[in-house]
Amino acid sequence: MKRAAFGHIGFPILLLLPQLAIIAIFFYWPAAYAVESSFYLQDPFGFGETFVGFDNYTRLTNSTNYINALNFTVVFTLLVTFFSLGIALLLAVKADKVIRGAKTYRTLLMWVYAIAPPVAGLIGVMLFDQSRGTITQVLASFGYDFRLGVNYWDTAAAMITVSVWKQIPVNFIFFLSGLQAIPRSVREAAMIDNRSGTSRFWDITFPLLAPTGFFLLIINITYSLFDTFGIVDTIVKGEPGNNPLTLVYRVYVDGFRGGDLGGSSAQSVVLMILVLILTIVQFRFLERRIHYT
Amino acid sequence: MTLKTTLSLGLAAGLLAGGAAQAQTEIEFWHAMGGQLGETVNQLVEDFNASQSDYVLTPVFKGTYEETLTAAIAAFRAGEQPNIVQVFDAGAATVIGAQGATIPVEQLLNDAGVGFNIEDYIDGVRYFYADSDGQMIGMPFNSSTPIMYYNADALAEAGVEPPTTWEEFAEVTGPALRDAGYIPLAQSHLPWIFTENFFSRHNLQFASNNNGYDGVDTEIMVNHPAIRAHFQALVDWQDEGLFAFYGTGWADNQNPFEAGEVAMWLGSSGSFGGIADRVDFEFSATVLPYWEAVTTEPTQTFIGGAALFAMSGFDEEENMATAAFFDYLTSVDAQVMWHTETGYVPITNAAYEASAEQGHYDEFPAAEVGIQQLLLPAGEFTRGYRMGFYVQIRDVMNREYTRILTGEATVDEAFEIIEAEANELLERFAATQG
């Protein structure tokens, strides 16, 4: 194959400029601004400010409330990622085998994807509502008093359920197309070697799905960390109370609801660093074990 | 919603176009009144625009109270602020602390030659949005106060009268209602009803610096034996089936009352209209009970809700327009319309008298309870409170109160945490002003 080359270094830079400008304006500049304001306590209107050094950070490490949110976010992310990937993979493998009416099954399974997170949250609130929720009533018939918004873990369970439900279709679509990309010849060869469907899945299908899985893992972690905001907001009804909160939601609560720009900037810087570490770990250690065809 | 938005946008565009042709002064008003309340705000603004030909006011709905304040702050920093913004009670310290962001209404109205007399305003309304010298900074707009609604059918069935004291509730009313098959009591806002107005009702000091009005180096005095005893009573009542807690959400606590499961519910005087539309039982309202053990001379409560602030950075002509709207807003006609349509209390004595003359309270006695409670004897600490980062302080209260009522924390532990975290927040707020 012939290598294409540019005659002059200026031209590729020119081509990159629009993208770099967008990143600079919408990412680097606000990020730098967040780092700067995390060292201040500032009147939201911009009239007064005090330099407080690392106070906004040390305060976080001393706050049991913040540590609770951090712990909850970790548990939440792990559970949401695990269940939404696991269930989607199971559904995709099963749907892949369906011959009659395959399209209908697939469409039905993808349907939920079209629902916006706040709407998903709202549906969750209706299902789990204290007095009228369907799921609450079902649980009550088993003798369990489910109390959304009062009991910490009940609220957490509702958040996780709704978040998983909302994310399954995305994963399903990717897993299904991943499965369909596995060459028929490979599957047939495996079929001759091994009669057991389960071991064929783990030996052949799963490794060949790994690139898709890795991509989805990153997407799902990002989803759990950030995109569940709308679900959390609707389930807690905008009132943090004694409800479980994710780190992103806390940034919003302190910064936007409370007008504490310094404190919330410090939290978003911490979040930025966490995501950076996570990304490095994922690419350095996990991706090495994955083979792209 | 979309249709409404389109219509109001079209209307606004029409008004703007008309305004440009006649060289009228156009000003903008950002508010947080959605749904039915938003319609009433639009009506109010339309009436104002129709009442004169010099100024055109455009209302813009900006979401929740918090979103509206945040939008106004961001706009102010970008030099694009609206002429008028609605700011809620807990956000008052932020906007009043930022001197230079707003023009005190008292000054605005005097400069415009409209005339202003603070004595025209109802007692419990007068000083909540004022500075330490008593100068009114924000114009009280949708003002409400917590009152006790009761299901009259349920009380008749149990053979009791609405309680005037908490002792009476604990010994007589509560048990009778429980035995009649009701949950006797619920409430919708623990920080507002059982904290801020608890202090006011019993004339107890809520914070240093005259409840925070006289400076920013304020310390909260929430960890008071009277309120600790009150929350211990709530825990006991919950165990005895006299009180139920449905979480921090307002509606979660109001719904069981409207469904007829809860017999007495503490909510906002502004909830009146909505309840009247939805319930099919006889209901009425009365003033908040008090603890006889704490005081024998209970005092008034103060207002919650929100106020309108005139933002700075506009020329004289636009400020005149803002003043003209405030003048219209405080007129008897506008206040009576606002009060009878929404259930919020009228902010002037004249409007209260006019509503009474029209027979509004003969028809709906419960609509008067909020005003009666605001007109109870005042005390040293009944004017309100002014504390920065108060939204977060309320969040801390909500969290700890929930922990008390779910048995995760004792009353003493929770109040120590509230006191410590609130004081840390106040200290941080003081630094933002420095």
XYZ file of C-alpha atoms in Angstrom:
727
model
C 0.000 0.000 0.000
C 1.260 3.416 -0.856
C 1.754 5.810 2.067
C 0.046 9.112 1.554
C 2.150 12.061 2.636
C 1.665 15.773 2.917
C 4.201 17.992 1.268
C 4.207 20.523 4.070
C 3.606 20.334 7.821
C 1.355 23.405 7.714
C -1.442 21.748 5.803
C -2.235 18.909 8.266
C -2.138 21.405 11.118
C -4.583 23.566 9.230
C -6.868 20.576 8.807
C -6.625 19.760 12.509
C -7.294 23.319 13.630
C -11.102 23.272 13.675
C -11.123 20.151 15.847
C -8.397 21.517 18.123
C -10.243 24.797 18.436
C -13.407 23.016 19.493
C -11.542 20.965 22.074
C -9.748 24.043 23.363
C -12.899 26.127 23.684
C -15.209 23.464 25.050
C -12.785 21.380 27.066
C -9.373 22.870 27.892
C -10.557 26.368 28.620
C -13.405 25.404 30.996
C -11.188 22.740 32.573
C -8.449 25.282 33.232
C -11.065 27.651 34.615
C -12.385 24.921 36.919
C -8.880 24.243 38.214
C -8.400 27.959 38.872
C -11.697 28.502 40.678
C -11.159 25.388 42.811
C -8.556 27.428 44.719
C -10.993 30.226 45.518
C -14.180 30.837 47.402
C -16.112 33.133 45.161
C -19.306 35.140 45.310
C -21.381 33.692 42.463
C -22.046 37.145 41.002
C -18.308 37.735 40.866
C -18.042 40.601 43.359
C -15.880 39.076 46.048
C -13.453 36.187 46.334
C -10.894 34.754 48.730
C -7.931 32.587 47.804
C -8.148 29.460 49.961
C -5.384 27.263 48.525
C -6.221 23.577 48.816
C -9.048 24.116 51.324
C -11.726 23.107 48.864
C -9.890 19.795 48.381
C -8.969 18.993 51.974
C -12.559 19.689 52.889
C -13.663 16.890 50.561
C -11.335 14.336 52.114
C -12.721 15.207 55.562
C -16.344 15.102 54.516
C -17.984 11.760 55.309
C -20.795 12.914 53.085
C -18.460 13.251 50.099
C -16.767 9.929 50.842
C -20.225 8.338 50.973
C -21.027 9.766 47.549
C -17.674 8.478 46.246
C -18.318 4.986 47.607
C -21.825 4.968 46.271
C -20.603 6.091 42.840
C -18.099 3.219 42.719
C -20.717 0.635 43.725
C -23.277 2.187 41.404
C -20.878 2.213 38.423
C -19.784 -1.371 38.982
C -23.319 -2.697 39.332
C -24.798 -0.711 36.462
C -21.930 -1.628 34.135
C -21.967 -5.294 35.114
C -25.713 -5.813 34.852
C -26.303 -3.755 31.735
C -23.452 -5.536 29.926
C -24.334 -8.976 31.261
C -28.046 -8.843 30.528
C -27.477 -7.268 27.107
C -24.966 -9.962 26.181
C -27.368 -12.698 27.233
C -30.192 -11.146 25.241
C -27.946 -10.625 22.209
C -26.729 -14.231 22.209
C -30.304 -15.488 22.475
C -31.649 -13.057 19.881
C -28.858 -14.053 17.505
C -30.215 -17.608 17.477
C -33.784 -16.620 16.775
C -34.711 -17.198 13.158
C -38.424 -16.575 12.930
C -39.545 -13.017 13.705
C -35.953 -11.994 14.494
C -36.494 -8.394 13.449
C -39.473 -7.951 15.736
C -37.541 -9.261 18.734
C -34.626 -7.011 17.977
C -36.748 -3.925 17.472
C -38.602 -4.552 20.711
C -35.332 -4.939 22.591
C -33.893 -1.727 21.122
C -36.987 0.306 21.777
C -36.009 1.528 25.210
C -32.940 3.185 23.666
C -35.169 5.983 22.374
C -36.159 7.051 25.890
C -34.415 10.117 27.313
C -32.800 9.639 30.769
C -35.166 12.037 32.613
C -38.143 10.246 31.078
C -36.646 6.915 32.119
C -36.233 8.369 35.608
C -39.841 9.511 35.583
C -41.042 6.060 34.576
C -38.907 4.703 37.408
C -40.488 7.146 39.854
C -43.938 6.023 38.731
C -43.068 2.350 39.081
C -41.423 2.794 42.479
C -43.707 5.530 43.881
C -44.421 5.116 47.602
C -48.179 5.074 47.378
C -49.025 4.221 43.768
C -45.993 2.451 42.262
C -46.604 -0.896 40.600
C -43.306 -2.380 41.749
C -43.871 -1.002 45.256
C -47.215 -2.785 45.363
C -45.730 -6.028 44.071
C -43.011 -5.862 46.729
C -45.640 -5.030 49.361
C -47.495 -8.225 48.463
C -44.286 -10.076 49.381
C -44.253 -8.191 52.666
C -41.487 -5.731 51.777
C -42.135 -2.075 52.523
C -40.291 -0.318 49.680
C -39.812 3.381 50.477
C -38.367 5.447 47.657
C -36.873 8.687 48.932
C -36.906 7.576 52.578
C -34.817 4.411 52.698
C -31.309 4.970 51.300
C -30.889 1.493 49.797
C -34.396 1.347 48.367
C -33.675 4.565 46.498
C -30.297 3.198 45.384
C -31.944 0.019 44.104
C -34.450 2.038 42.079
C -31.655 4.175 40.583
C -29.616 1.125 39.616
C -32.595 -0.716 38.141
C -33.682 2.211 35.992
C -30.110 2.956 34.865
C -29.507 -0.674 33.874
C -32.826 -0.920 32.065
C -32.077 2.262 30.116
C -28.611 1.093 29.029
C -29.351 -2.493 27.987
C -30.586 -1.626 24.436
C -27.383 0.235 23.497
C -25.264 -2.693 24.609
C -27.658 -5.094 22.938
C -27.308 -3.390 19.551
C -23.508 -3.477 19.709
C -23.286 -7.031 20.981
C -25.706 -8.260 18.339
C -23.793 -6.654 15.490
C -20.572 -7.951 17.071
C -22.014 -11.465 17.062
C -23.142 -11.150 13.496
C -19.661 -10.033 12.455
C -18.171 -13.347 13.585
C -17.481 -15.303 10.368
C -19.788 -18.229 9.738
C -16.775 -20.391 8.827
C -15.259 -19.919 12.286
C -18.512 -20.869 13.991
C -18.950 -23.936 11.827
C -15.380 -25.050 12.431
C -15.955 -24.671 16.185
C -19.164 -26.627 15.898
C -17.205 -29.613 14.495
C -14.573 -29.397 17.244
C -16.885 -28.984 20.200
C -20.489 -29.955 20.767
C -20.991 -27.948 23.933
C -22.646 -24.598 23.243
C -21.392 -23.083 26.498
C -17.749 -23.857 25.946
C -18.008 -22.785 22.307
C -19.283 -19.469 23.586
C -16.408 -18.962 26.030
C -13.692 -20.278 23.712
C -14.699 -18.737 20.411
C -17.495 -16.212 20.601
C -16.454 -14.348 23.731
C -12.839 -13.641 22.667
C -14.039 -12.546 19.239
C -16.528 -10.212 20.919
C -13.838 -8.744 23.168
C -13.162 -5.614 21.066
C -16.886 -4.805 21.162
C -16.976 -5.640 24.858
C -14.044 -3.398 25.644
C -15.581 -0.519 23.755
C -18.866 -1.072 25.580
C -17.125 -1.300 28.935
C -15.720 2.186 28.486
C -19.036 3.509 27.185
C -20.914 1.966 30.114
C -18.554 3.270 32.770
C -18.872 6.742 31.281
C -22.638 6.289 31.148
C -22.855 5.256 34.805
C -20.611 8.089 35.915
C -22.125 10.905 33.880
C -25.171 10.127 31.768
C -27.247 8.774 34.643
C -27.556 12.356 35.902
C -31.075 12.743 34.528
C -32.204 9.511 36.166
C -30.709 10.455 39.548
C -32.239 13.929 39.351
C -35.739 12.670 38.629
C -35.621 9.899 41.220
C -34.493 12.213 44.035
C -36.878 14.905 42.716
C -34.142 17.509 42.790
C -33.859 17.178 46.590
C -30.664 15.461 47.758
C -32.129 14.674 51.204
C -30.704 11.442 52.573
C -30.660 9.889 49.110
C -27.685 8.217 47.465
C -25.943 10.686 45.138
C -23.394 10.181 42.402
C -20.330 12.433 42.254
C -21.585 14.270 39.174
C -24.891 14.985 40.850
C -23.041 16.416 43.851
C -21.095 18.772 41.587
C -24.446 20.025 40.332
C -26.010 20.224 43.791
C -23.186 22.295 45.263
C -22.385 24.387 42.198
C -25.684 25.016 40.469
C -28.209 24.647 43.242
C -26.038 26.034 46.006
C -23.868 28.599 44.211
C -20.658 27.243 45.792
C -18.413 27.633 42.741
C -15.105 26.869 44.473
C -16.310 23.729 46.225
C -18.005 22.366 43.161
C -15.004 23.170 40.940
C -12.788 21.184 43.293
C -15.200 18.273 43.014
C -15.186 18.398 39.244
C -11.379 18.498 39.182
C -11.329 15.380 41.379
C -13.796 13.744 39.011
C -11.658 14.735 36.027
C -8.590 13.123 37.612
C -10.519 9.957 38.463
C -11.728 9.602 34.890
C -8.218 10.245 33.590
C -6.793 7.483 35.791
C -9.581 5.137 34.787
C -8.972 5.773 31.102
C -5.230 5.197 31.429
C -5.823 1.948 33.324
C -8.303 0.755 30.750
C -6.091 1.422 27.786
C -2.775 0.314 29.261
C -3.838 -2.863 30.994
C -7.099 -4.027 29.546
C -6.661 -3.231 25.911
C -3.419 -5.239 25.689
C -5.376 -8.394 26.214
C -7.711 -7.675 23.361
C -7.029 -8.649 19.791
C -8.574 -6.740 16.994
C -9.053 -8.607 13.757
C -45.962 23.026 27.388
C -44.465 23.350 23.904
C -47.632 24.821 22.535
C -47.798 27.204 25.445
C -44.160 28.168 24.991
C -44.705 28.772 21.316
C -47.756 30.843 22.034
C -46.065 32.934 24.687
C -43.015 33.354 22.453
C -45.285 34.461 19.639
C -47.063 36.771 22.004
C -43.765 38.130 23.270
C -42.521 38.626 19.709
C -45.748 40.415 18.866
C -45.403 42.634 21.876
C -41.780 43.348 21.031
C -42.656 44.231 17.466
C -45.492 46.455 18.625
C -43.171 48.001 21.197
C -40.526 48.833 18.628
C -43.060 50.646 16.473
C -44.192 52.898 19.310
C -40.732 53.322 20.909
C -41.872 51.739 24.141
C -39.333 50.647 26.717
C -39.004 46.891 26.801
C -37.895 45.025 29.877
C -37.519 41.367 30.755
C -38.690 39.386 33.779
C -37.280 35.921 34.582
C -39.422 33.774 36.827
C -39.729 30.226 38.120
C -43.498 29.831 38.048
C -44.463 26.841 35.930
C -47.839 25.337 35.081
C -50.949 27.034 36.407
C -48.908 29.596 38.365
C -47.050 30.507 35.169
C -50.362 31.254 33.484
C -51.291 33.579 36.327
C -47.921 35.332 36.012
C -48.536 35.784 32.285
C -51.987 37.171 33.066
C -50.510 39.597 35.569
C -47.958 40.793 33.025
C -50.569 41.125 30.292
C -52.708 43.219 32.620
C -49.706 45.427 33.358
C -48.870 45.867 29.675
C -52.481 46.707 28.950
C -52.700 49.164 31.843
C -50.235 51.632 30.280
C -48.526 52.317 26.969
C -44.972 53.344 27.906
C -43.510 50.004 28.900
C -43.627 46.441 27.675
C -42.688 43.652 30.045
C -41.783 40.194 28.733
C -42.003 37.272 31.181
C -39.616 34.352 30.657
C -40.012 31.059 32.492
C -36.538 29.794 33.489
C -37.291 26.520 35.302
C -37.018 25.836 39.027
C -36.054 28.472 41.604
C -32.476 27.218 41.606
C -32.253 27.189 37.820
C -33.661 30.701 37.596
C -31.127 32.064 40.073
C -28.250 30.253 38.355
C -29.369 31.533 34.968
C -29.551 35.090 36.310
C -26.076 34.804 37.851
C -24.577 33.468 34.618
C -26.361 36.176 32.627
C -25.177 38.882 35.006
C -21.582 37.778 34.633
C -21.992 37.925 30.869
C -23.685 41.348 31.032
C -26.967 39.922 29.723
C -29.053 39.996 32.892
C -32.832 40.483 32.916
C -34.318 43.620 34.470
C -36.244 41.605 37.027
C -35.478 38.187 38.480
C -37.446 36.074 40.905
C -35.286 34.711 43.748
C -36.518 32.287 46.397
C -36.198 32.643 50.172
C -33.168 30.363 50.586
C -31.296 32.146 47.785
C -31.960 35.620 49.214
C -28.631 35.814 51.059
C -26.722 35.151 47.844
C -28.410 37.865 45.832
C -28.607 40.404 48.665
C -24.975 39.694 49.605
C -23.878 40.614 46.086
C -24.396 44.350 46.548
C -24.175 45.967 43.166
C -26.007 43.143 41.416
C -29.382 44.544 42.361
C -30.996 47.873 43.126
C -32.927 47.868 46.430
C -36.635 48.152 45.568
C -37.104 50.858 48.143
C -34.457 52.990 46.416
C -35.738 52.087 42.948
C -39.293 53.128 43.768
C -38.226 56.323 45.527
C -35.917 57.311 42.641
C -38.742 56.714 40.208
C -40.948 58.966 42.292
C -43.520 56.209 42.687
C -43.517 56.464 46.448
C -42.891 53.718 48.934
C -44.034 53.139 52.467
C -42.942 49.940 54.164
C -45.873 50.238 56.570
C -48.205 49.443 53.661
C -46.920 45.861 53.713
C -48.272 43.073 55.891
C -46.290 42.595 59.061
C -44.852 39.129 58.449
C -43.939 40.079 54.864
C -42.278 43.406 55.537
C -38.703 42.685 56.581
C -37.880 39.227 55.247
C -36.157 40.609 52.123
C -34.830 43.752 53.824
C -31.300 44.639 54.878
C -30.222 45.113 58.489
C -31.416 48.745 58.450
C -34.883 47.648 57.384
C -34.528 48.873 53.805
C -36.530 46.607 51.502
C -34.189 45.047 48.899
C -36.439 42.523 47.158
C -40.119 42.964 46.400
C -42.034 40.096 48.039
C -43.866 38.341 45.215
C -45.261 34.893 45.820
C -45.395 34.812 49.583
C -46.701 31.936 51.600
C -46.347 30.641 55.109
C -46.709 27.133 56.525
C -50.162 26.340 57.916
C -51.998 23.224 59.046
C -54.618 21.770 56.711
C -57.057 19.263 58.102
C -59.600 16.836 56.775
C -62.745 18.125 58.488
C -64.612 14.854 57.865
C -61.844 12.878 59.565
C -61.760 15.185 62.570
C -65.539 15.017 62.916
C -65.386 11.235 62.707
C -62.780 11.138 65.467
C -64.736 13.732 67.435
C -61.871 16.200 67.823
C -61.093 19.809 67.006
C -57.856 20.876 65.268
C -55.197 21.180 67.989
C -53.765 24.535 69.018
C -50.778 23.081 70.844
C -48.532 20.091 70.170
C -49.343 18.836 73.664
C -52.989 18.699 72.676
C -52.055 16.871 69.482
C -49.996 14.280 71.347
C -52.586 13.621 74.035
C -55.969 14.143 72.379
C -56.119 14.802 68.635
C -53.445 12.379 67.477
C -54.625 9.264 69.346
C -58.287 9.943 68.457
C -57.477 10.241 64.747
C -55.316 7.141 64.852
C -58.088 5.167 66.514
C -60.467 6.406 63.820
C -58.182 4.760 61.248
C -56.212 7.778 59.999
C -52.574 8.693 59.985
C -52.974 11.815 62.103
C -50.098 13.974 60.843
C -47.703 14.550 57.933
C -45.745 17.578 56.721
C -44.014 18.546 53.479
C -40.892 20.538 54.361
C -38.952 19.823 57.548
C -36.445 22.716 57.256
C -39.081 25.317 56.426
C -41.957 24.193 58.644
C -40.316 22.396 61.564
C -37.105 24.419 61.731
C -37.183 27.999 60.436
C -40.824 28.641 61.307
C -40.556 26.539 64.456
C -38.044 29.097 65.727
C -40.272 31.975 64.647
C -43.479 30.507 66.087
C -41.780 30.169 69.475
C -39.773 33.398 69.117
C -36.434 31.632 69.531
C -33.186 32.933 68.115
C -32.241 30.967 65.001
C -28.813 32.471 64.284
C -26.380 34.984 65.729
C -26.155 38.500 64.234
C -29.913 38.989 64.648
C -30.774 35.802 62.744
C -28.045 36.651 60.245
C -29.384 40.018 59.090
C -26.575 42.067 60.660
C -23.505 40.453 59.118
C -22.009 37.487 57.330
C -19.936 36.105 60.237
C -23.078 34.370 61.440
C -23.394 31.178 63.450
C -26.497 29.062 63.323
C -28.223 28.353 66.646
C -30.292 25.446 65.426
C -29.093 23.029 68.115
C -31.665 24.251 70.645
C -33.268 22.019 73.308
C -36.790 23.005 72.178
C -36.325 21.784 68.619
C -34.464 18.679 69.750
C -37.441 17.858 71.951
C -39.730 18.478 68.983
C -37.851 16.012 66.786
C -37.747 13.478 69.608
C -41.524 13.876 69.777
C -41.746 13.251 66.015
C -39.757 10.032 66.432
C -42.056 8.917 69.257
C -45.173 9.897 67.304
C -43.912 7.960 64.330
C -43.498 4.881 66.528
C -46.958 5.361 68.013
C -48.561 5.802 64.597
C -49.325 9.491 65.098
C -46.978 10.848 62.441
C -45.756 9.636 59.054
C -42.779 10.761 57.022
C -42.694 10.189 53.260
C -39.271 11.602 52.419
C -37.980 15.001 51.337
C -40.237 15.333 48.303
C -43.045 17.832 48.843
C -45.749 15.990 46.900
C -44.904 12.595 48.429
C -46.151 13.965 51.745
C -49.091 15.925 50.339
C -50.538 13.045 48.285
C -51.545 10.877 51.281
C -53.467 13.852 52.708
C -55.297 14.396 49.441
C -55.972 10.646 49.249
C -57.674 10.889 52.655
C -55.153 8.675 54.485
C -53.521 11.474 56.440
C -55.893 13.627 58.489
C -53.745 16.715 59.078
C -51.015 17.986 56.817
C -48.642 20.912 57.246
C -48.033 22.656 53.959
C -47.951 26.064 52.363
C -50.766 28.592 52.521
C -50.213 28.689 48.758
C -51.232 25.009 48.498
C -54.835 26.026 49.096
C -55.987 26.389 45.480
C -54.568 23.045 44.379
C -56.116 21.126 47.276
C -59.505 22.758 46.700
C -59.399 21.527 43.099
C -58.422 17.959 43.919
C -60.008 16.653 47.124
C -63.541 15.442 47.560
C -63.726 15.766 51.356
C -64.427 18.825 53.489
C -61.154 20.451 54.439
C -60.066 23.560 56.232
C -56.929 25.015 57.736
C -55.660 26.590 60.902
C -52.507 28.188 62.276
C -49.490 26.045 63.190
C -49.649 24.474 66.656
C -46.969 25.415 69.197
C -45.444 23.825 72.282
C -46.932 25.173 75.488
C -43.850 23.811 77.242
C -41.701 26.230 75.202
C -43.834 29.368 75.213
C -47.248 30.527 76.321
C -47.067 33.506 73.987
C -46.672 32.022 70.512
C -45.640 34.472 67.814
C -46.111 34.898 64.086
C -44.373 32.963 61.350
C -42.636 34.569 58.388
C -42.990 34.161 54.661
C -41.466 31.650 52.339
C -41.733 31.711 48.583
C -39.845 34.214 46.510
C -39.248 37.896 45.812
C -38.549 39.988 42.733
C -35.200 41.729 42.491
C -34.424 44.631 40.163
C -31.053 43.904 38.631
C -28.552 46.682 38.096
C -26.809 47.754 34.903
C -29.717 49.398 33.094
C -30.409 52.969 32.075
C -32.877 55.192 33.880
C -35.628 54.539 31.362
C -35.552 50.778 31.941
C -35.379 51.215 35.703
C -38.441 53.438 35.449
C -40.173 50.588 33.635
C -39.204 48.139 36.388
C -40.467 50.573 39.022
C -43.721 50.953 37.109
C -44.219 47.190 37.146
C -43.489 46.948 40.882
C -45.924 49.786 41.461
C -48.554 47.921 39.460
C -47.751 44.681 41.272
C -48.416 46.230 44.670
C -51.676 47.814 43.524
C -54.806 46.486 45.187
C -56.244 45.078 41.947
C -53.108 43.141 41.020
C -52.649 41.825 44.564
C -56.259 40.714 44.919
C -56.078 38.958 41.559
C -52.784 37.255 42.486
C -54.019 36.270 45.957
C -57.374 34.858 44.894
C -56.010 33.074 41.813
C -53.004 31.434 43.451
C -53.572 31.268 47.206
C -50.377 33.197 47.945
C -50.900 35.843 50.610
C -51.480 39.454 49.554
C -48.428 41.513 50.471
C -50.185 44.749 51.368
C -52.718 45.506 54.077
C -54.927 47.295 51.537
C -55.121 44.201 49.344
C -55.964 42.054 52.366
C -58.825 44.367 53.301
C -60.075 44.473 49.721
C -60.094 40.664 49.512
C -62.032 40.520 52.764
C -64.539 43.079 51.488
C -65.084 41.047 48.339
C -66.138 38.167 50.564
C -63.267 35.915 49.499
C -62.765 34.613 53.047
C -66.478 34.038 53.626
C -66.330 31.690 50.696
C -62.941 30.149 51.518
C -62.095 30.617 55.209
C -58.907 28.542 54.789
C -57.516 31.147 52.375
C -57.237 33.630 55.225
C -55.309 31.442 57.674
C -51.887 32.263 56.265
C -52.452 36.006 56.600
C -53.875 35.637 60.093
C -50.776 33.730 61.106
C -48.488 36.396 59.599
C -50.430 39.005 61.583
C -50.008 37.274 64.950
C -47.920 39.176 67.513
C -44.358 39.712 66.317
C -41.317 38.909 68.416
C -37.638 39.684 68.369
C -36.827 36.732 66.116
C -39.889 36.468 63.899
C -38.729 38.573 60.988
C -36.960 35.804 59.094
C -33.348 34.763 58.670
C -30.490 35.600 56.343
C -27.845 32.947 55.874
C -25.540 32.242 52.974
C -25.246 28.851 51.278
C -28.640 28.273 52.851
C -29.681 25.906 50.072
C -26.908 23.547 51.209
C -27.791 24.107 54.865
C -31.332 22.996 54.107
C -29.906 19.970 52.278
C -27.921 19.060 55.394
C -31.069 19.420 57.523
C -33.099 17.271 55.152
C -30.438 14.598 55.191
C -30.046 14.505 58.948
C -33.774 14.748 59.669
C -34.351 11.780 57.380
C -31.652 9.905 59.267
C -33.439 10.698 62.519
C -36.771 9.485 61.200
C -35.349 6.311 59.676
C -33.528 5.518 62.896
C -30.027 5.928 61.415
C -29.125 8.709 63.833
C -30.287 9.933 67.223
C -31.722 13.425 67.568
C -28.646 14.646 69.451
C -26.187 13.253 66.914
C -28.098 14.685 63.984
C -28.363 18.168 65.459
C -24.663 18.206 66.260
C -23.913 17.350 62.632
C -26.328 19.992 61.340
C -24.817 22.620 63.596
C -21.235 21.752 62.611
C -21.855 21.467 58.868
C -24.063 24.561 58.728
C -21.483 26.644 60.562
C -18.773 25.430 58.208
C -20.945 26.440 55.250
C -21.593 29.858 56.794
C -17.884 30.345 57.322
C -17.241 29.452 53.705
C -19.974 31.801 52.556
C -18.389 34.609 54.559
C -15.144 33.926 52.657
C -16.914 34.272 49.306
C -17.959 37.773 50.317
C -14.418 38.779 51.327
